[in-house]
XYZ file of C-alpha atoms in Angstrom:
721
model
C 100.169 -113.797 108.116
C 100.974 -111.922 105.208
C 100.261 -114.469 102.619
C 96.493 -114.888 104.338
C 96.048 -111.348 104.052
C 96.859 -111.502 100.398
C 94.631 -114.208 99.556
C 91.558 -112.259 101.724
C 92.434 -109.061 99.448
C 92.368 -111.097 96.246
C 89.332 -112.723 97.162
C 87.949 -109.560 98.055
C 88.841 -107.682 94.904
C 87.500 -110.362 92.469
C 84.130 -110.563 94.273
C 83.528 -106.868 94.192
C 84.557 -107.391 90.480
C 81.714 -109.922 90.370
C 79.272 -107.461 91.716
C 80.142 -104.736 89.581
C 80.127 -106.691 86.446
C 76.998 -109.034 87.334
C 79.293 -111.932 86.800
C 77.085 -114.593 88.538
C 78.902 -117.495 86.968
C 82.320 -116.610 88.984
C 80.637 -115.216 91.807
C 78.763 -118.812 92.617
C 82.279 -120.294 92.158
C 83.685 -117.665 94.578
C 80.617 -118.380 96.995
C 81.135 -122.307 96.982
C 84.751 -122.047 97.528
C 83.945 -119.503 100.594
C 81.289 -122.336 101.749
C 83.858 -125.154 101.573
C 86.627 -122.942 103.345
C 87.603 -123.507 106.713
C 88.254 -119.430 107.414
C 85.483 -118.221 109.668
C 82.674 -116.804 108.538
C 83.059 -112.985 107.296
C 80.165 -110.661 107.397
C 81.678 -108.254 105.114
C 82.164 -110.990 102.321
C 78.718 -112.625 103.058
C 77.346 -109.034 102.326
C 78.816 -108.969 99.106
C 77.546 -112.291 98.128
C 73.649 -111.080 99.195
C 74.578 -107.999 96.920
C 75.813 -109.852 94.054
C 72.558 -112.446 93.803
C 70.080 -109.385 94.456
C 72.009 -107.640 91.413
C 71.738 -110.549 89.211
C 67.831 -111.143 89.916
C 68.287 -114.289 92.186
C 66.501 -113.305 95.277
C 66.123 -117.101 96.609
C 69.813 -117.227 96.485
C 70.169 -113.552 98.008
C 67.803 -114.716 100.679
C 70.066 -117.865 101.455
C 73.235 -115.999 101.695
C 71.957 -113.290 104.093
C 70.195 -116.166 105.926
C 73.354 -118.075 106.304
C 75.238 -114.558 107.784
C 76.316 -115.470 111.462
C 76.312 -111.814 112.396
C 74.426 -109.847 109.701
C 75.046 -105.877 110.447
C 72.806 -103.218 109.090
C 74.113 -102.993 105.787
C 73.424 -107.151 105.062
C 69.996 -105.779 106.348
C 69.775 -102.904 103.753
C 70.837 -105.296 100.986
C 68.269 -107.747 101.486
C 65.512 -105.099 102.101
C 66.504 -103.389 98.671
C 66.375 -106.872 97.197
C 62.802 -107.690 98.151
C 61.753 -104.007 97.209
C 63.110 -104.294 93.702
C 61.408 -107.578 93.093
C 57.981 -105.794 94.196
C 57.704 -107.936 97.634
C 57.544 -104.674 99.672
C 55.695 -106.620 102.528
C 58.744 -108.704 102.684
C 61.042 -106.023 102.705
C 59.115 -104.111 105.534
C 59.043 -107.426 107.808
C 62.990 -107.518 107.521
C 63.051 -103.619 107.926
C 61.595 -104.229 111.331
C 63.914 -106.601 112.658
C 66.694 -104.574 111.798
C 68.227 -103.818 115.437
C 69.613 -100.269 114.717
C 68.605 -99.129 111.291
C 70.505 -96.281 109.663
C 69.395 -93.361 107.398
C 70.304 -95.922 104.273
C 67.773 -98.166 106.058
C 64.929 -95.480 105.906
C 65.761 -94.358 102.573
C 65.943 -98.307 101.304
C 62.261 -98.757 101.913
C 60.820 -95.494 101.032
C 62.778 -96.018 97.582
C 60.891 -99.334 97.686
C 57.598 -97.685 98.413
C 57.831 -95.326 95.528
C 58.549 -98.222 93.328
C 55.285 -99.974 94.520
C 53.364 -96.440 94.229
C 52.410 -96.683 97.973
C 52.269 -93.070 98.569
C 50.890 -93.194 102.491
C 53.600 -96.256 103.946
C 56.227 -93.858 102.467
C 54.975 -90.749 104.075
C 54.283 -92.554 107.359
C 57.858 -93.952 107.289
C 58.997 -90.509 106.660
C 57.420 -88.986 109.410
C 58.743 -91.641 111.760
C 62.321 -91.309 110.687
C 62.077 -87.714 111.664
C 60.255 -88.180 114.727
C 63.483 -90.406 115.758
C 65.906 -87.962 114.895
C 67.336 -89.659 111.707
C 69.056 -87.251 109.528
C 66.983 -86.589 106.136
C 69.503 -86.480 102.976
C 68.869 -85.804 99.474
C 68.046 -89.643 98.616
C 65.547 -89.387 101.165
C 63.729 -86.522 99.513
C 64.437 -88.254 95.698
C 62.285 -91.401 97.152
C 59.589 -89.382 98.841
C 58.837 -87.316 95.653
C 58.939 -90.613 93.517
C 56.590 -91.894 96.025
C 54.202 -88.946 95.652
C 53.240 -90.298 91.936
C 50.901 -87.975 90.378
C 49.842 -86.367 93.807
C 51.140 -82.949 92.899
C 49.705 -81.297 96.287
C 51.956 -83.423 98.152
C 54.719 -82.656 95.982
C 54.067 -78.926 96.322
C 54.233 -79.452 99.773
C 57.545 -81.676 99.697
C 59.066 -78.832 97.558
C 58.414 -76.292 100.349
C 60.142 -78.350 103.015
C 63.034 -79.005 100.186
C 63.468 -75.220 100.076
C 63.082 -74.498 103.896
C 65.208 -77.349 104.922
C 68.252 -76.192 102.431
C 67.563 -79.653 100.378
C 67.185 -77.792 97.095
C 71.058 -77.685 97.026
C 70.670 -81.153 95.944
C 70.832 -81.951 92.152
C 68.949 -85.277 92.983
C 66.186 -83.689 94.684
C 65.569 -81.044 91.976
C 65.987 -83.657 89.242
C 63.309 -85.293 90.856
C 61.188 -82.362 91.107
C 61.313 -81.863 87.490
C 60.162 -85.088 86.567
C 57.377 -85.272 88.977
C 56.030 -81.975 88.343
C 56.242 -83.260 84.619
C 54.499 -86.396 85.200
C 51.891 -84.540 87.299
C 50.715 -82.073 84.824
C 52.459 -79.185 86.112
C 55.243 -78.178 83.331
C 55.531 -74.125 84.309
C 56.586 -75.766 87.784
C 59.105 -78.231 86.212
C 60.276 -75.275 83.992
C 60.916 -73.024 87.127
C 62.716 -75.709 89.051
C 64.952 -76.333 86.018
C 65.941 -72.844 85.415
C 66.330 -71.912 89.031
C 68.814 -74.675 89.528
C 71.611 -72.575 87.656
C 75.326 -74.099 88.060
C 73.726 -77.249 89.890
C 72.254 -78.497 86.656
C 73.955 -82.080 85.384
C 72.877 -84.337 82.570
C 70.269 -85.901 84.485
C 68.522 -82.061 84.816
C 68.920 -81.561 81.147
C 67.606 -85.263 80.082
C 64.752 -84.531 82.470
C 63.622 -81.250 81.026
C 63.847 -82.587 77.722
C 61.696 -85.513 78.591
C 59.242 -82.783 80.232
C 58.771 -80.830 77.236
C 58.381 -84.293 75.251
C 55.594 -85.159 77.508
C 53.486 -82.398 77.443
C 53.788 -81.996 73.596
C 56.457 -79.265 73.323
C 58.797 -81.180 71.096
C 60.184 -78.045 69.514
C 61.330 -76.791 72.897
C 62.834 -80.063 73.906
C 65.158 -80.142 70.377
C 66.036 -76.572 71.105
C 66.975 -77.706 74.722
C 69.112 -80.561 73.387
C 70.993 -78.036 71.089
C 71.527 -75.613 74.072
C 73.084 -78.806 75.792
C 75.371 -79.648 73.250
C 76.811 -76.118 73.150
C 77.217 -75.863 76.765
C 79.488 -79.208 76.692
C 77.193 -81.563 78.622
C 78.004 -85.095 77.995
C 75.175 -86.659 75.561
C 74.285 -89.955 76.488
C 71.632 -92.982 75.966
C 69.322 -91.312 78.317
C 69.872 -87.885 76.054
C 69.238 -89.621 72.981
C 66.553 -91.257 74.216
C 64.762 -88.081 75.552
C 65.453 -86.286 71.972
C 63.434 -89.613 70.173
C 60.662 -88.778 72.448
C 60.709 -85.222 71.615
C 60.551 -86.276 68.026
C 57.830 -88.642 68.630
C 55.588 -85.654 70.409
C 56.122 -83.675 66.984
C 55.190 -86.428 64.882
C 58.323 -85.888 62.899
C 58.905 -88.585 61.041
C 61.495 -87.249 58.716
C 63.396 -85.323 61.054
C 63.233 -88.726 63.063
C 64.872 -90.977 60.472
C 67.682 -88.575 60.058
C 67.855 -88.856 63.783
C 68.334 -92.366 63.596
C 70.991 -92.061 60.763
C 73.048 -90.006 63.183
C 72.390 -93.112 66.070
C 73.765 -95.636 63.747
C 76.609 -93.473 62.818
C 77.291 -92.890 66.589
C 76.958 -96.612 67.276
C 74.000 -96.080 69.735
C 71.277 -98.049 67.507
C 71.987 -101.575 69.020
C 71.791 -99.776 72.393
C 68.474 -101.292 74.449
C 67.254 -97.671 75.882
C 67.719 -95.891 73.016
C 66.290 -98.930 70.909
C 63.297 -98.490 72.959
C 63.043 -94.888 72.016
C 63.430 -95.937 68.132
C 61.017 -98.664 68.526
C 58.235 -96.555 70.334
C 58.989 -93.499 67.647
C 58.303 -95.825 64.406
C 55.150 -97.310 66.427
C 53.648 -94.041 66.701
C 54.958 -91.702 63.825
C 55.792 -94.461 61.326
C 52.347 -94.660 59.871
C 51.222 -98.448 58.091
C 54.837 -99.510 57.803
C 55.674 -98.234 61.410
C 55.627 -101.451 63.183
C 57.728 -103.054 60.040
C 60.620 -100.250 60.731
C 60.065 -100.764 64.663
C 60.598 -104.736 64.118
C 63.873 -104.037 62.367
C 65.198 -101.993 64.958
C 64.296 -104.769 67.578
C 66.277 -107.297 65.267
C 69.324 -105.073 65.757
C 69.443 -104.898 69.531
C 71.794 -107.745 70.504
C 70.261 -108.318 73.802
C 66.621 -107.027 74.325
C 65.804 -106.714 77.513
C 62.221 -106.412 79.388
C 61.755 -102.608 78.548
C 62.597 -103.304 74.930
C 59.819 -106.321 74.375
C 57.542 -103.893 76.449
C 57.996 -101.127 74.066
C 57.155 -103.714 71.388
C 53.972 -105.256 72.688
C 52.805 -101.696 73.512
C 53.645 -100.687 69.785
C 51.587 -103.724 68.571
C 48.579 -102.712 71.035
C 48.060 -99.556 69.560
C 47.413 -101.020 66.155
C 44.216 -102.787 66.206
C 44.985 -104.923 63.228
C 48.345 -106.248 65.193
C 46.577 -107.056 68.761
C 47.088 -110.723 68.137
C 51.001 -110.031 67.636
C 51.005 -108.105 70.841
C 49.699 -111.256 72.520
C 52.205 -113.442 70.969
C 55.130 -111.249 71.934
C 54.249 -111.233 75.364
C 53.991 -115.001 75.060
C 57.527 -115.164 73.184
C 58.832 -112.732 75.834
C 57.763 -115.169 78.788
C 59.439 -118.090 76.805
C 63.227 -116.737 76.677
C 62.574 -116.145 80.378
C 61.999 -112.414 80.956
C 59.263 -111.947 83.961
C 56.531 -109.520 82.881
C 56.009 -106.076 84.982
C 53.322 -104.218 85.300
C 54.180 -102.283 82.130
C 53.884 -105.919 80.238
C 50.553 -106.479 81.325
C 49.291 -103.100 81.078
C 50.628 -103.050 77.123
C 49.104 -106.554 76.543
C 45.951 -106.200 78.569
C 45.216 -103.222 75.948
C 45.988 -105.610 73.128
C 43.376 -107.495 74.501
C 40.601 -105.123 74.454
C 41.023 -105.182 70.687
C 40.556 -108.645 70.486
C 37.156 -110.257 69.774
C 38.502 -113.143 72.386
C 37.125 -112.496 75.888
C 39.192 -115.709 77.168
C 42.532 -114.199 76.030
C 41.874 -111.231 78.537
C 40.878 -113.202 81.190
C 43.950 -115.663 80.985
C 46.049 -112.346 81.023
C 44.018 -111.336 84.284
C 44.846 -114.836 85.803
C 48.286 -114.895 84.898
C 48.520 -111.455 86.734
C 46.836 -112.409 89.686
C 49.536 -115.113 89.917
C 52.533 -113.137 89.193
C 54.791 -111.398 91.663
C 53.164 -108.291 90.820
C 51.372 -106.738 93.715
C 47.653 -106.737 93.757
C 47.127 -103.576 94.435
C 49.569 -102.400 91.255
C 46.869 -99.872 90.238
C 47.885 -99.517 86.539
C 47.250 -103.069 85.769
C 43.939 -102.852 87.519
C 43.370 -100.001 85.547
C 44.102 -101.238 82.172
C 41.689 -104.584 83.162
C 38.787 -102.370 83.809
C 39.323 -100.877 80.274
C 39.827 -104.529 78.675
C 36.747 -106.159 80.251
C 34.502 -102.977 79.419
C 35.919 -103.239 75.677
C 35.121 -106.467 75.442
C 31.440 -106.256 76.638
C 31.815 -107.361 80.086
C 30.774 -104.501 82.389
C 30.240 -106.622 85.118
C 34.028 -108.033 85.384
C 35.165 -104.643 85.194
C 33.060 -102.789 87.726
C 34.294 -106.056 89.983
C 37.984 -105.225 89.654
C 37.089 -101.728 90.332
C 35.196 -102.409 93.262
C 37.977 -104.727 94.562
C 40.820 -102.172 94.255
C 42.490 -100.969 97.536
C 43.218 -97.753 95.899
C 41.712 -95.634 93.462
C 43.068 -92.989 91.048
C 41.617 -90.338 88.525
C 42.703 -92.897 85.903
C 40.659 -95.612 87.586
C 37.395 -93.418 87.687
C 38.210 -92.452 84.175
C 38.265 -95.784 82.824
C 34.864 -97.104 84.799
C 33.021 -93.799 83.955
C 34.022 -94.344 80.224
C 33.093 -97.853 80.319
C 29.185 -96.958 81.751
C 29.425 -94.104 78.812
C 30.204 -96.641 76.116
C 27.500 -99.193 77.277
C 24.848 -96.879 77.596
C 24.796 -96.537 81.401
C 24.707 -92.888 81.591
C 23.383 -92.747 85.488
C 25.639 -94.945 86.862
C 28.810 -92.903 84.826
C 27.404 -89.674 86.060
C 27.036 -91.156 89.652
C 30.738 -92.533 89.557
C 31.791 -89.197 88.549
C 30.306 -87.386 91.568
C 31.981 -90.007 93.828
C 35.093 -89.189 92.264
C 34.699 -85.492 93.425
C 33.174 -86.618 96.825
C 36.593 -88.345 97.219
C 38.630 -85.356 96.453
C 40.162 -87.190 93.334
C 40.562 -84.389 90.978
C 39.096 -84.552 87.535
C 41.268 -84.221 84.526
C 40.860 -83.620 80.905
C 40.289 -87.330 80.181
C 37.498 -87.229 83.075
C 35.284 -85.003 81.053
C 35.939 -86.706 77.998
C 34.039 -89.530 79.307
C 31.341 -87.360 81.378
C 30.613 -85.561 78.181
C 30.431 -88.759 76.182
C 27.800 -90.217 78.555
C 26.015 -86.764 77.907
C 26.263 -87.492 74.223
C 25.098 -91.085 74.520
C 21.844 -90.015 76.413
C 21.017 -86.786 74.964
C 21.510 -84.866 78.116
C 22.331 -81.403 76.334
C 21.633 -79.116 79.366
C 23.902 -81.195 81.466
C 26.421 -81.407 79.030
C 26.752 -77.830 78.329
C 27.105 -77.767 82.251
C 29.983 -79.812 82.479
C 31.798 -78.385 79.442
C 31.620 -75.045 81.486
C 32.544 -76.272 84.929
C 35.380 -77.830 83.405
C 36.956 -74.220 82.488
C 35.339 -72.470 85.440
C 35.827 -74.514 88.471
C 38.623 -76.713 87.194
C 40.396 -74.338 85.210
C 41.066 -77.274 82.453
C 40.987 -75.621 79.001
C 39.089 -77.701 76.796
C 41.485 -79.698 73.953
C 39.914 -80.989 70.452
C 38.487 -84.061 71.947
C 35.978 -81.637 74.149
C 34.866 -79.664 71.608
C 34.153 -82.615 69.306
C 31.988 -84.175 72.046
C 30.070 -80.932 72.536
C 29.417 -80.889 68.412
C 28.443 -84.549 68.963
C 25.914 -83.878 71.662
C 24.217 -80.518 69.581
C 24.070 -82.445 66.256
C 22.293 -85.634 67.820
C 20.144 -83.469 69.470
C 19.097 -81.752 66.621
C 20.725 -78.450 67.138
C 22.703 -78.862 63.776
C 22.965 -74.909 63.331
C 23.992 -74.251 67.029
C 26.407 -77.249 66.359
C 27.762 -75.531 63.224
C 28.145 -72.192 65.573
C 29.956 -73.948 67.856
C 32.504 -75.505 65.180
C 33.005 -72.272 63.901
C 34.054 -70.458 67.277
C 36.838 -73.221 68.011
C 39.655 -71.565 69.719
C 41.593 -73.680 66.915
C 40.877 -74.976 63.985
C 38.814 -78.069 64.200
C 40.044 -81.489 63.478
C 38.578 -84.782 61.400
C 36.844 -85.976 64.629
C 34.816 -82.915 64.790
C 33.552 -82.393 61.474
C 32.764 -86.445 61.354
C 30.579 -85.688 64.280
C 28.720 -83.262 62.669
C 28.555 -85.622 59.454
C 26.991 -88.246 61.494
C 24.488 -85.740 63.065
C 23.846 -84.360 59.562
C 23.083 -87.957 58.340
C 20.714 -88.574 61.290
C 18.745 -85.437 60.772
C 18.758 -85.458 56.749
C 20.727 -82.178 56.681
C 22.503 -82.530 53.260
C 23.357 -78.843 53.072
C 25.533 -79.032 56.095
C 26.727 -82.449 55.354
C 28.327 -81.511 51.850
C 30.310 -78.867 54.200
C 31.139 -81.308 56.848
C 32.342 -84.207 54.179
C 34.388 -81.311 52.184
C 36.467 -80.612 55.628
C 36.840 -84.207 55.879
C 37.702 -85.354 52.548
C 40.784 -82.429 52.725
C 41.623 -83.489 55.901
C 41.602 -87.261 55.392
C 41.993 -87.602 52.006
C 41.941 -91.523 51.947
C 39.352 -92.027 54.370
C 36.405 -93.664 53.008
C 33.824 -92.235 55.417
C 32.840 -88.819 54.194
C 32.192 -90.348 50.897
C 30.242 -93.207 51.753
C 28.380 -91.168 54.171
C 27.159 -88.536 51.594
C 26.418 -91.145 48.906
C 24.057 -92.848 51.459
C 22.193 -89.424 52.380
C 21.883 -88.561 48.595
C 20.767 -92.295 48.104
C 18.145 -91.539 51.038
C 16.895 -88.299 49.464
C 16.586 -90.106 45.973
C 18.947 -87.842 44.501
C 20.841 -90.610 42.391
C 22.952 -88.474 40.421
C 24.795 -86.950 43.287
C 25.183 -90.161 44.463
C 26.541 -91.671 41.438
C 28.997 -88.637 41.574
C 30.216 -89.213 44.987
C 30.922 -92.868 43.937
C 32.657 -91.396 40.447
C 34.920 -89.358 42.673
C 35.635 -92.288 44.953
C 36.781 -94.682 41.915
C 39.090 -91.719 40.710
C 40.694 -91.388 43.610
C 41.078 -94.951 44.225
C 38.962 -94.953 47.707
C 37.153 -98.293 48.200
C 34.287 -98.601 50.603
C 35.528 -100.607 53.779
C 33.407 -103.762 54.118
C 31.428 -104.596 57.094
C 33.080 -106.879 59.108
C 32.125 -108.475 62.407
C 33.870 -111.047 64.859
C 32.406 -113.240 67.813
C 34.263 -115.710 70.152
C 32.573 -119.100 70.057
C 34.303 -122.105 72.339
C 37.314 -119.903 72.388
C 37.945 -119.655 68.762
C 37.207 -116.377 67.083
C 34.435 -116.578 63.972
C 34.645 -113.712 61.224
C 31.768 -112.835 59.267
C 32.098 -110.148 56.200
C 28.944 -108.776 54.713
C 27.960 -110.651 51.567
C 30.855 -112.976 51.972
C 30.133 -117.045 51.764
C 33.837 -118.080 52.983
C 32.627 -118.903 56.243
C 32.396 -123.074 56.538
C 28.921 -122.828 58.467
C 27.654 -119.930 56.131
C 24.683 -121.747 54.774
C 23.530 -123.179 58.158
C 23.906 -119.636 59.402
C 21.782 -118.419 56.644
C 18.906 -121.228 57.079
C 19.098 -120.337 61.098
C 18.979 -116.713 60.194
C 15.909 -117.122 57.550
C 13.964 -119.039 60.222
C 14.567 -116.447 62.966
C 12.945 -113.861 60.511
C 10.060 -115.770 60.137
C 9.595 -115.439 63.875
C 10.666 -111.955 64.150
C 8.018 -110.895 61.343
C 5.463 -112.481 63.432
C 6.398 -110.096 66.419
C 6.092 -107.284 64.077
C 9.761 -106.803 62.453
C 9.724 -104.947 58.992
C 12.854 -104.666 56.817
C 13.935 -101.363 56.517
C 14.986 -101.253 52.808
C 16.325 -97.711 52.961
C 19.694 -99.411 54.319
C 20.059 -101.796 51.404
C 21.534 -98.424 49.576
C 20.005 -99.718 46.086
C 17.713 -97.826 43.723
C 14.225 -99.243 43.855
C 13.801 -99.333 39.840
C 17.225 -100.770 39.661
C 17.118 -103.572 42.488
C 16.397 -107.090 41.075
C 13.565 -108.985 42.793
C 14.571 -110.103 46.529
C 17.964 -108.035 46.181
C 17.105 -105.646 48.860
C 16.236 -108.466 51.371
C 19.631 -110.357 50.331
C 21.617 -107.458 50.849
C 20.156 -106.333 54.387
C 19.719 -110.094 55.707
C 23.640 -110.906 54.715
C 24.973 -107.903 56.859
C 27.945 -108.954 58.821
C 26.244 -108.014 62.259
C 23.271 -110.140 61.829
C 25.408 -113.138 60.473
C 27.407 -113.019 63.701
C 24.634 -113.169 66.080
C 22.976 -115.960 64.064
C 26.240 -117.837 64.326
C 26.372 -116.700 67.984
C 22.576 -118.116 69.078
C 22.847 -121.251 66.980
C 26.310 -121.936 68.497
C 26.215 -121.534 72.293
C 23.484 -122.262 74.731
C 21.471 -120.324 77.309
C 23.566 -118.390 79.685
C 26.514 -118.127 77.357
C 27.489 -114.291 76.579
C 27.207 -113.266 73.021
C 29.511 -110.667 72.168
C 29.520 -109.348 68.355
C 32.439 -106.771 67.561
C 31.901 -104.906 64.344
C 34.245 -102.537 62.285
C 31.672 -99.889 61.456
C 28.677 -98.459 63.003
C 25.810 -100.862 63.185
C 23.082 -100.223 60.828
C 19.471 -98.940 61.016
C 17.917 -102.092 60.199
C 20.387 -104.411 61.648
C 19.888 -102.266 65.032
C 16.117 -102.791 64.871
C 16.532 -106.540 63.757
C 18.833 -107.547 66.615
C 16.507 -106.212 69.265
C 13.744 -108.504 68.000
C 16.032 -111.687 67.782
C 17.087 -110.974 71.552
C 13.158 -111.317 72.129
C 12.844 -114.058 70.036
C 15.809 -116.186 71.412
C 15.456 -114.721 74.944
C 18.807 -113.986 75.106
C 21.292 -111.124 75.806
C 23.391 -109.771 72.955
C 26.125 -107.056 73.197
C 27.224 -105.756 69.894
C 30.146 -103.252 69.783
C 30.464 -100.987 66.912
C 32.965 -98.333 66.011
C 31.433 -95.739 68.513
C 29.566 -97.470 71.355
C 28.190 -100.870 72.686
C 24.672 -101.889 72.459
C 22.972 -104.285 74.782
C 20.038 -105.836 73.463
C 17.607 -107.759 75.689
C 13.967 -108.324 75.603
C 13.584 -106.393 72.536
C 15.238 -103.537 74.013
C 18.808 -101.773 73.679
C 20.552 -100.148 76.072
C 20.968 -97.136 73.774
C 17.353 -96.377 73.810
C 17.305 -96.063 70.172
C 19.562 -92.856 70.825
C 22.408 -93.108 68.842
């Protein structure tokens, strides 16, 4: 008898150790012995086998162990419900929950937490209401799960805060910590600070870490670092979460020197190989490291012993933020899959963002298909939002709207993406109608919403409407305009020819105007031939971005248009002295799932002669319809140009070559989407209108500012660009 008890105890202790250490190999061996033994089935041991498989990510084995349990109890159900919820199968988790003969508070807390992970706010709230009606005791875990389930719905978070205070739940550190985190995520930093300092002695390491993260999220990096120093002085334990929070603060400050110094301290302390800290370092270098940022991030990645899914996601995100490294982002995503990591919603958001920067539309569609087939629920809103952005960035507004219309739940980000898509494609009426629908749906607009709405006004010249939206933003929604909003207003006024008003606007800004604002003013000056104001804007831009070619090129082009050749020569001489080279025009097009690149006056494409011959024949037909080449865009002094030089230069602009290649390589009904790294030139814009009419095809060109959709000799921009 004693020997049997000792054997059971030893078996139990070894099993519990396997669960704690996630030792799947030993655990499976124990399970095999347990199944083959003649000992009567133990619900206690069966529950821990279910728990082991669940923690090791073996859901099928966990379910088999659960189904073989002869007399499952409430603990058995709680474990398997949690397993399905963690595997994003919340609907199965709910089915199992409903089968529990006598659920307890833990059962409700587990499912509420699952709804929070799935970002399903309404089912979580309904379950909470039912829990209270049936008389179950609410505890700190219940409230923490509910707060997380609210996501960014700050009005619900505030209601729960009132409930927590009135019910005495504000005595739980975990509840207060959740309020700090989710107030911050919802944009309410002041409320997060109030909760944190109101906790007093209740504050633990999680509280401090949450507040440091909150400051970092709101670009208050200096306060975050001050809090970190205060945390050390008060004797709190510094762990990997604290260090990752500090890295987030340094990232918000864009403090490369401070970040490198902190990296050195992490190496000395032995934290640099930790995956959580490593993720923070990769994020820091990818955002603050400049040209060599991703190289430094790759070195950090290589030092991490066992990169987890979060590390891979951070690397993919870093690549996706750099347009030139978009292909590397997709390759990393594929490599992550090959080594056995299953993509989550964050993985899909990051790689979809990278596909937005690719010329290849097929890559994005493949990722969309993979997301649909994956275990991620179809209503995972962040993935759908990124798909909307990806489709409109690739010129496919129809599929973007199709994703939007099929989404079971919409949030502010969803509307922002779709409004921005319509704005960039020149579909201003649809953009503004969608904004009104957003208000009618009682979804509060945010600062990004107004950037999208103002951009729509910019692209259509709706000055009065834009000014009204700008004022509404401040007066009705209490949103303080940021640099992007002011830049949109400067662009709006400038394009409409109100240059003096735009200059007064830039001078009256509550903070120093940045490069985007001055670039908008410079563009407007170019359009309306105001050289005096352009010189001021260019000078400001040169001071802010000394290595950028834009102000030099724009000013030189304006001098060329005005026939002021000496000033033009002086600008080009200044460029040479500062070793600044003009970025060559480059266009991309995907044909039959292969990307083709064309560079202005470059003959490296294997079919360039065929393309030029096709373009020459096309030009003849265009001229019959009235096309006249605008030679001023050749930027050549008339008396110095050789015979035919102006026509040759204009005829070999990259966007013309790419469009011609697309027309000759595709049939009717196939999409032609060209991407260009610079703004489309006036002659090319006019020429592609004629090309669309001659070919009877729809042609989409995305330059560095917006989309131009050419059809039947017209452009969606209405020649207002």
